[in-house]
Amino acid sequence: PEDHPIAGQLMGSEPSEMAAAAKVLLELGYDVIDLNMACPVKRLRGHARGGHLLHSPEKASAIIREVSQAVAGRVPLTIKLRRGFDDEQDSEANFFRILEATIEQGFFAATVHGRTVRQKYEGPSRWSFLTRLTQRYPDFRIMGSGDIFTPESVFEMISSTGVDAVSIARGAIGNPWVFRQAGRLLEGRAPRPPSLQEQGSVLREHFELCSRFHTEGKTQRLMRKFGIKFSVHHPDPEKAEKAFISCRSLSDWWEVFERLYCDAGVAAREIPDVDTP
């Protein structure tokens, strides 16, 4: 209950299935329904899902239309898009066809990533494209995404492009405090870095949640990655990064965690039992 308002995101290629899935999210009590037509993962190409729908504007528009009819205004609808599949003119035209379908169907907003699907996460995000959108569609909510790794960059994007809001994605990996820091900037206060005790408490909670939902092997791989990402906040980031990189088991990870964080008052404890589905 404390997570509300919360959005549920759908990704698929069949309009009728997406409409049925939207009804399931309504029944589950989600406050917003978001359509993912931005994901650049290559394995989705064969099913024309995620960002690969930019190749199929007719199918994308059909999904948008049927989901809108299924939801019938009961909750706001949003969509995530990339600025095109690639830099070809036809690809950009497909983007605008899909975006205008969302506007026609009364969607609340669109989050647009300034890279193409083919770029994935390489090269700079083209913020100038976001500026074009806010100028072209002044009455529709455009939210921006891409290259947001600091709280300051949130406001740089807003001021330079005119977007209504900013989506933080990879920038939150290892720095869940970025939202709090951006909020402090919004209030005119300096962003406060997390204390060592805060870092340890959040990282331990992350471990426990991860182990609740994943196998032991996957928990070890994920938490090694997250430990490395969190290490930038540690008073000795180079030492912390090397320690997490060296982890090869859950017991290794827990030993590193206790060594790096428990002196700050984060209570040590046994590794939680890991359920293997």
PDB file of C-alpha atoms in Angstrom, residues 35-221:
ATOM      1  CA  LEU A  35       3.093   0.918 -22.627  1.00  0.00           C
ATOM      2  CA  ASN A  36       6.736   0.088 -23.301  1.00  0.00           C
ATOM      3  CA  MET A  37       7.583   0.761 -26.932  1.00  0.00           C
ATOM      4  CA  ALA A  38      11.155   1.772 -26.168  1.00  0.00           C
ATOM      5  CA  CYS A  39      13.070  -1.312 -25.004  1.00  0.00           C
ATOM      6  CA  PRO A  40      16.020  -1.896 -27.394  1.00  0.00           C
ATOM      7  CA  VAL A  41      16.798  -5.515 -26.417  1.00  0.00           C
ATOM      8  CA  LYS A  42      17.621  -7.482 -29.566  1.00  0.00           C
ATOM      9  CA  ARG A  43      15.712 -10.648 -28.596  1.00  0.00           C
ATOM     10  CA  LEU A  44      12.420  -8.729 -28.801  1.00  0.00           C
ATOM     11  CA  ARG A  45      12.891  -8.087 -32.521  1.00  0.00           C
ATOM     12  CA  GLY A  46      11.317 -11.332 -33.726  1.00  0.00           C
ATOM     13  CA  HIS A  47       8.133 -10.620 -31.795  1.00  0.00           C
ATOM     14  CA  ALA A  48       8.003  -6.907 -32.705  1.00  0.00           C
ATOM     15  CA  ARG A  49       7.833  -5.806 -29.099  1.00  0.00           C
ATOM     16  CA  GLY A  50       9.283  -2.865 -27.210  1.00  0.00           C
ATOM     17  CA  GLY A  51      11.235  -0.458 -29.377  1.00  0.00           C
ATOM     18  CA  HIS A  52      10.974  -2.798 -32.358  1.00  0.00           C
ATOM     19  CA  LEU A  53       7.363  -1.679 -32.771  1.00  0.00           C
ATOM     20  CA  LEU A  54       8.832   1.468 -34.302  1.00  0.00           C
ATOM     21  CA  HIS A  55       9.128  -0.709 -37.414  1.00  0.00           C
ATOM     22  CA  SER A  56       5.359  -1.388 -37.248  1.00  0.00           C
ATOM     23  CA  PRO A  57       3.463   1.869 -36.664  1.00  0.00           C
ATOM     24  CA  GLU A  58       0.161   0.257 -37.722  1.00  0.00           C
ATOM     25  CA  LYS A  59       0.469  -2.478 -35.089  1.00  0.00           C
ATOM     26  CA  ALA A  60       1.689   0.001 -32.483  1.00  0.00           C
ATOM     27  CA  SER A  61      -1.286   2.268 -33.178  1.00  0.00           C
ATOM     28  CA  ALA A  62      -3.668  -0.699 -32.927  1.00  0.00           C
ATOM     29  CA  ILE A  63      -2.212  -1.575 -29.509  1.00  0.00           C
ATOM     30  CA  ILE A  64      -2.594   2.025 -28.366  1.00  0.00           C
ATOM     31  CA  ARG A  65      -6.196   2.142 -29.574  1.00  0.00           C
ATOM     32  CA  GLU A  66      -7.292  -1.177 -28.040  1.00  0.00           C
ATOM     33  CA  VAL A  67      -5.620  -0.509 -24.688  1.00  0.00           C
ATOM     34  CA  SER A  68      -7.274   2.907 -24.561  1.00  0.00           C
ATOM     35  CA  GLN A  69     -10.679   1.347 -25.257  1.00  0.00           C
ATOM     36  CA  ALA A  70     -10.114  -1.347 -22.627  1.00  0.00           C
ATOM     37  CA  VAL A  71      -9.104   1.149 -19.926  1.00  0.00           C
ATOM     38  CA  ALA A  72     -11.865   3.601 -20.906  1.00  0.00           C
ATOM     39  CA  GLY A  73     -10.402   6.484 -18.932  1.00  0.00           C
ATOM     40  CA  ARG A  74     -10.363   4.723 -15.548  1.00  0.00           C
ATOM     41  CA  VAL A  75      -6.643   5.447 -15.037  1.00  0.00           C
ATOM     42  CA  PRO A  76      -4.121   7.605 -16.916  1.00  0.00           C
ATOM     43  CA  LEU A  77      -2.266   5.959 -19.804  1.00  0.00           C
ATOM     44  CA  THR A  78       1.349   6.711 -20.664  1.00  0.00           C
ATOM     45  CA  ILE A  79       3.801   5.399 -23.230  1.00  0.00           C
ATOM     46  CA  LYS A  80       7.577   5.088 -23.509  1.00  0.00           C
ATOM     47  CA  LEU A  81       9.194   5.611 -26.897  1.00  0.00           C
ATOM     48  CA  ARG A  82      12.621   6.090 -28.430  1.00  0.00           C
ATOM     49  CA  ARG A  83      13.055   8.796 -31.066  1.00  0.00           C
ATOM     50  CA  GLY A  84      13.177   6.143 -33.794  1.00  0.00           C
ATOM     51  CA  PHE A  85      14.530   2.715 -34.598  1.00  0.00           C
ATOM     52  CA  ASP A  86      17.523   4.335 -36.292  1.00  0.00           C
ATOM     53  CA  ASP A  87      18.455   7.682 -37.809  1.00  0.00           C
ATOM     54  CA  GLU A  88      16.636   7.133 -41.093  1.00  0.00           C
ATOM     55  CA  GLN A  89      13.893   9.595 -42.039  1.00  0.00           C
ATOM     56  CA  ASP A  90      11.285   6.811 -42.331  1.00  0.00           C
ATOM     57  CA  SER A  91      12.044   5.740 -38.779  1.00  0.00           C
ATOM     58  CA  GLU A  92      11.428   9.235 -37.452  1.00  0.00           C
ATOM     59  CA  ALA A  93       8.175   9.384 -39.426  1.00  0.00           C
ATOM     60  CA  ASN A  94       7.090   6.134 -37.740  1.00  0.00           C
ATOM     61  CA  PHE A  95       7.844   7.685 -34.358  1.00  0.00           C
ATOM     62  CA  PHE A  96       5.578  10.640 -35.059  1.00  0.00           C
ATOM     63  CA  ARG A  97       2.781   8.388 -36.307  1.00  0.00           C
ATOM     64  CA  ILE A  98       2.881   6.432 -33.051  1.00  0.00           C
ATOM     65  CA  LEU A  99       3.154   9.516 -30.853  1.00  0.00           C
ATOM     66  CA  GLU A 100       0.210  11.161 -32.576  1.00  0.00           C
ATOM     67  CA  ALA A 101      -1.836   7.992 -32.098  1.00  0.00           C
ATOM     68  CA  THR A 102      -1.281   8.306 -28.328  1.00  0.00           C
ATOM     69  CA  ILE A 103      -2.379  11.945 -28.427  1.00  0.00           C
ATOM     70  CA  GLU A 104      -5.506  11.049 -30.417  1.00  0.00           C
ATOM     71  CA  GLN A 105      -6.370   8.313 -27.918  1.00  0.00           C
ATOM     72  CA  GLY A 106      -6.145  10.692 -24.975  1.00  0.00           C
ATOM     73  CA  PHE A 107      -2.984   9.379 -23.351  1.00  0.00           C
ATOM     74  CA  PHE A 108      -1.800  11.372 -20.342  1.00  0.00           C
ATOM     75  CA  ALA A 109       1.864  11.642 -21.399  1.00  0.00           C
ATOM     76  CA  ALA A 110       4.725  10.162 -23.381  1.00  0.00           C
ATOM     77  CA  THR A 111       8.232   9.536 -22.086  1.00  0.00           C
ATOM     78  CA  VAL A 112      10.709   9.863 -24.938  1.00  0.00           C
ATOM     79  CA  HIS A 113      14.276   8.585 -24.816  1.00  0.00           C
ATOM     80  CA  GLY A 114      16.656  10.663 -26.907  1.00  0.00           C
ATOM     81  CA  ARG A 115      18.453   7.647 -28.394  1.00  0.00           C
ATOM     82  CA  THR A 116      17.337   5.328 -31.162  1.00  0.00           C
ATOM     83  CA  VAL A 117      16.659   1.632 -30.644  1.00  0.00           C
ATOM     84  CA  ARG A 118      19.757   0.787 -32.684  1.00  0.00           C
ATOM     85  CA  GLN A 119      21.906   2.981 -30.418  1.00  0.00           C
ATOM     86  CA  LYS A 120      20.752   1.083 -27.348  1.00  0.00           C
ATOM     87  CA  TYR A 121      22.738   2.975 -24.674  1.00  0.00           C
ATOM     88  CA  GLU A 122      25.692   4.059 -26.776  1.00  0.00           C
ATOM     89  CA  GLY A 123      26.461   7.642 -27.700  1.00  0.00           C
ATOM     90  CA  PRO A 124      24.761  10.737 -26.339  1.00  0.00           C
ATOM     91  CA  SER A 125      21.018  11.080 -25.908  1.00  0.00           C
ATOM     92  CA  ARG A 126      19.751  13.696 -28.363  1.00  0.00           C
ATOM     93  CA  TRP A 127      18.081  16.234 -26.103  1.00  0.00           C
ATOM     94  CA  SER A 128      17.517  18.550 -29.088  1.00  0.00           C
ATOM     95  CA  PHE A 129      14.902  16.064 -30.304  1.00  0.00           C
ATOM     96  CA  LEU A 130      13.029  16.522 -27.026  1.00  0.00           C
ATOM     97  CA  THR A 131      13.068  20.284 -27.619  1.00  0.00           C
ATOM     98  CA  ARG A 132      11.480  19.718 -31.031  1.00  0.00           C
ATOM     99  CA  LEU A 133       8.725  17.669 -29.423  1.00  0.00           C
ATOM    100  CA  THR A 134       7.860  20.188 -26.707  1.00  0.00           C
ATOM    101  CA  GLN A 135       7.691  22.938 -29.325  1.00  0.00           C
ATOM    102  CA  ARG A 136       5.646  20.855 -31.773  1.00  0.00           C
ATOM    103  CA  TYR A 137       3.175  19.545 -29.159  1.00  0.00           C
ATOM    104  CA  PRO A 138       2.894  22.313 -26.544  1.00  0.00           C
ATOM    105  CA  ASP A 139      -0.434  20.976 -25.211  1.00  0.00           C
ATOM    106  CA  PHE A 140       0.730  17.387 -24.690  1.00  0.00           C
ATOM    107  CA  ARG A 141       2.894  16.217 -21.791  1.00  0.00           C
ATOM    108  CA  ILE A 142       6.350  15.153 -22.932  1.00  0.00           C
ATOM    109  CA  MET A 143       8.663  13.560 -20.393  1.00  0.00           C
ATOM    110  CA  GLY A 144      12.352  13.186 -21.179  1.00  0.00           C
ATOM    111  CA  SER A 145      14.765  10.303 -20.705  1.00  0.00           C
ATOM    112  CA  GLY A 146      18.411   9.623 -21.463  1.00  0.00           C
ATOM    113  CA  ASP A 147      21.716  10.653 -19.844  1.00  0.00           C
ATOM    114  CA  ILE A 148      20.199  11.478 -16.453  1.00  0.00           C
ATOM    115  CA  PHE A 149      22.856  10.372 -13.974  1.00  0.00           C
ATOM    116  CA  THR A 150      22.882  13.214 -11.443  1.00  0.00           C
ATOM    117  CA  PRO A 151      20.173  15.263  -9.733  1.00  0.00           C
ATOM    118  CA  GLU A 152      21.547  18.343 -11.483  1.00  0.00           C
ATOM    119  CA  SER A 153      21.014  16.775 -14.914  1.00  0.00           C
ATOM    120  CA  VAL A 154      17.271  16.498 -14.190  1.00  0.00           C
ATOM    121  CA  PHE A 155      16.959  20.270 -14.144  1.00  0.00           C
ATOM    122  CA  GLU A 156      19.412  20.735 -17.011  1.00  0.00           C
ATOM    123  CA  MET A 157      17.090  18.674 -19.197  1.00  0.00           C
ATOM    124  CA  ILE A 158      13.981  20.544 -18.076  1.00  0.00           C
ATOM    125  CA  SER A 159      15.521  23.959 -18.663  1.00  0.00           C
ATOM    126  CA  SER A 160      17.120  23.113 -22.012  1.00  0.00           C
ATOM    127  CA  THR A 161      14.274  21.105 -23.590  1.00  0.00           C
ATOM    128  CA  GLY A 162      11.068  22.285 -21.922  1.00  0.00           C
ATOM    129  CA  VAL A 163       9.928  18.755 -20.994  1.00  0.00           C
ATOM    130  CA  ASP A 164       7.243  18.489 -18.325  1.00  0.00           C
ATOM    131  CA  ALA A 165       9.043  15.813 -16.317  1.00  0.00           C
ATOM    132  CA  VAL A 166      12.146  13.648 -16.364  1.00  0.00           C
ATOM    133  CA  SER A 167      12.457   9.869 -16.110  1.00  0.00           C
ATOM    134  CA  ILE A 168      15.508   8.537 -14.271  1.00  0.00           C
ATOM    135  CA  ALA A 169      16.451   5.022 -15.370  1.00  0.00           C
ATOM    136  CA  ARG A 170      20.044   3.720 -15.278  1.00  0.00           C
ATOM    137  CA  GLY A 171      21.000   6.732 -13.171  1.00  0.00           C
ATOM    138  CA  ALA A 172      19.145   5.187 -10.233  1.00  0.00           C
ATOM    139  CA  ILE A 173      21.131   1.925 -10.346  1.00  0.00           C
ATOM    140  CA  GLY A 174      23.393   2.104  -7.325  1.00  0.00           C
ATOM    141  CA  ASN A 175      22.048   5.529  -6.400  1.00  0.00           C
ATOM    142  CA  PRO A 176      18.450   5.257  -5.175  1.00  0.00           C
ATOM    143  CA  TRP A 177      19.070   8.554  -3.381  1.00  0.00           C
ATOM    144  CA  VAL A 178      19.052  10.446  -6.692  1.00  0.00           C
ATOM    145  CA  PHE A 179      15.305  11.053  -6.311  1.00  0.00           C
ATOM    146  CA  ARG A 180      15.714  12.528  -2.848  1.00  0.00           C
ATOM    147  CA  GLN A 181      18.626  14.616  -4.062  1.00  0.00           C
ATOM    148  CA  ALA A 182      16.591  15.974  -6.979  1.00  0.00           C
ATOM    149  CA  GLY A 183      13.766  16.778  -4.570  1.00  0.00           C
ATOM    150  CA  ARG A 184      16.137  18.785  -2.389  1.00  0.00           C
ATOM    151  CA  LEU A 185      17.327  20.746  -5.416  1.00  0.00           C
ATOM    152  CA  LEU A 186      13.714  21.433  -6.324  1.00  0.00           C
ATOM    153  CA  GLU A 187      13.268  22.901  -2.831  1.00  0.00           C
ATOM    154  CA  GLY A 188      16.372  25.063  -3.243  1.00  0.00           C
ATOM    155  CA  ARG A 189      18.517  22.933  -0.958  1.00  0.00           C
ATOM    156  CA  ALA A 190      21.827  21.226  -1.676  1.00  0.00           C
ATOM    157  CA  PRO A 191      21.605  17.515  -2.536  1.00  0.00           C
ATOM    158  CA  ARG A 192      22.836  15.531   0.475  1.00  0.00           C
ATOM    159  CA  PRO A 193      24.964  12.428  -0.158  1.00  0.00           C
ATOM    160  CA  PRO A 194      23.965   9.259   1.725  1.00  0.00           C
ATOM    161  CA  SER A 195      25.785   8.522   4.962  1.00  0.00           C
ATOM    162  CA  LEU A 196      27.723   5.269   5.245  1.00  0.00           C
ATOM    163  CA  GLN A 197      25.020   3.935   7.567  1.00  0.00           C
ATOM    164  CA  GLU A 198      22.314   4.787   5.004  1.00  0.00           C
ATOM    165  CA  GLN A 199      24.317   3.076   2.279  1.00  0.00           C
ATOM    166  CA  GLY A 200      24.687  -0.084   4.330  1.00  0.00           C
ATOM    167  CA  SER A 201      21.042  -0.204   5.402  1.00  0.00           C
ATOM    168  CA  VAL A 202      19.742   0.219   1.856  1.00  0.00           C
ATOM    169  CA  LEU A 203      22.233  -2.235   0.359  1.00  0.00           C
ATOM    170  CA  ARG A 204      21.303  -4.867   2.957  1.00  0.00           C
ATOM    171  CA  GLU A 205      17.605  -4.345   2.246  1.00  0.00           C
ATOM    172  CA  HIS A 206      18.365  -4.650  -1.471  1.00  0.00           C
ATOM    173  CA  PHE A 207      20.119  -7.964  -0.802  1.00  0.00           C
ATOM    174  CA  GLU A 208      17.219  -9.323   1.218  1.00  0.00           C
ATOM    175  CA  LEU A 209      14.637  -8.341  -1.400  1.00  0.00           C
ATOM    176  CA  CYS A 210      16.783  -9.775  -4.187  1.00  0.00           C
ATOM    177  CA  SER A 211      17.230 -13.098  -2.368  1.00  0.00           C
ATOM    178  CA  ARG A 212      13.488 -13.306  -1.767  1.00  0.00           C
ATOM    179  CA  PHE A 213      12.681 -13.289  -5.469  1.00  0.00           C
ATOM    180  CA  HIS A 214      15.707 -14.908  -7.153  1.00  0.00           C
ATOM    181  CA  THR A 215      17.754 -18.083  -7.042  1.00  0.00           C
ATOM    182  CA  GLU A 216      21.032 -18.137  -5.161  1.00  0.00           C
ATOM    183  CA  GLY A 217      23.082 -17.898  -8.345  1.00  0.00           C
ATOM    184  CA  LYS A 218      21.137 -14.982  -9.743  1.00  0.00           C
ATOM    185  CA  THR A 219      21.143 -13.187  -6.387  1.00  0.00           C
ATOM    186  CA  GLN A 220      24.929 -13.479  -6.274  1.00  0.00           C
ATOM    187  CA  ARG A 221      25.327 -12.087  -9.800  1.00  0.00           C
TER     188      ARG A 221
END
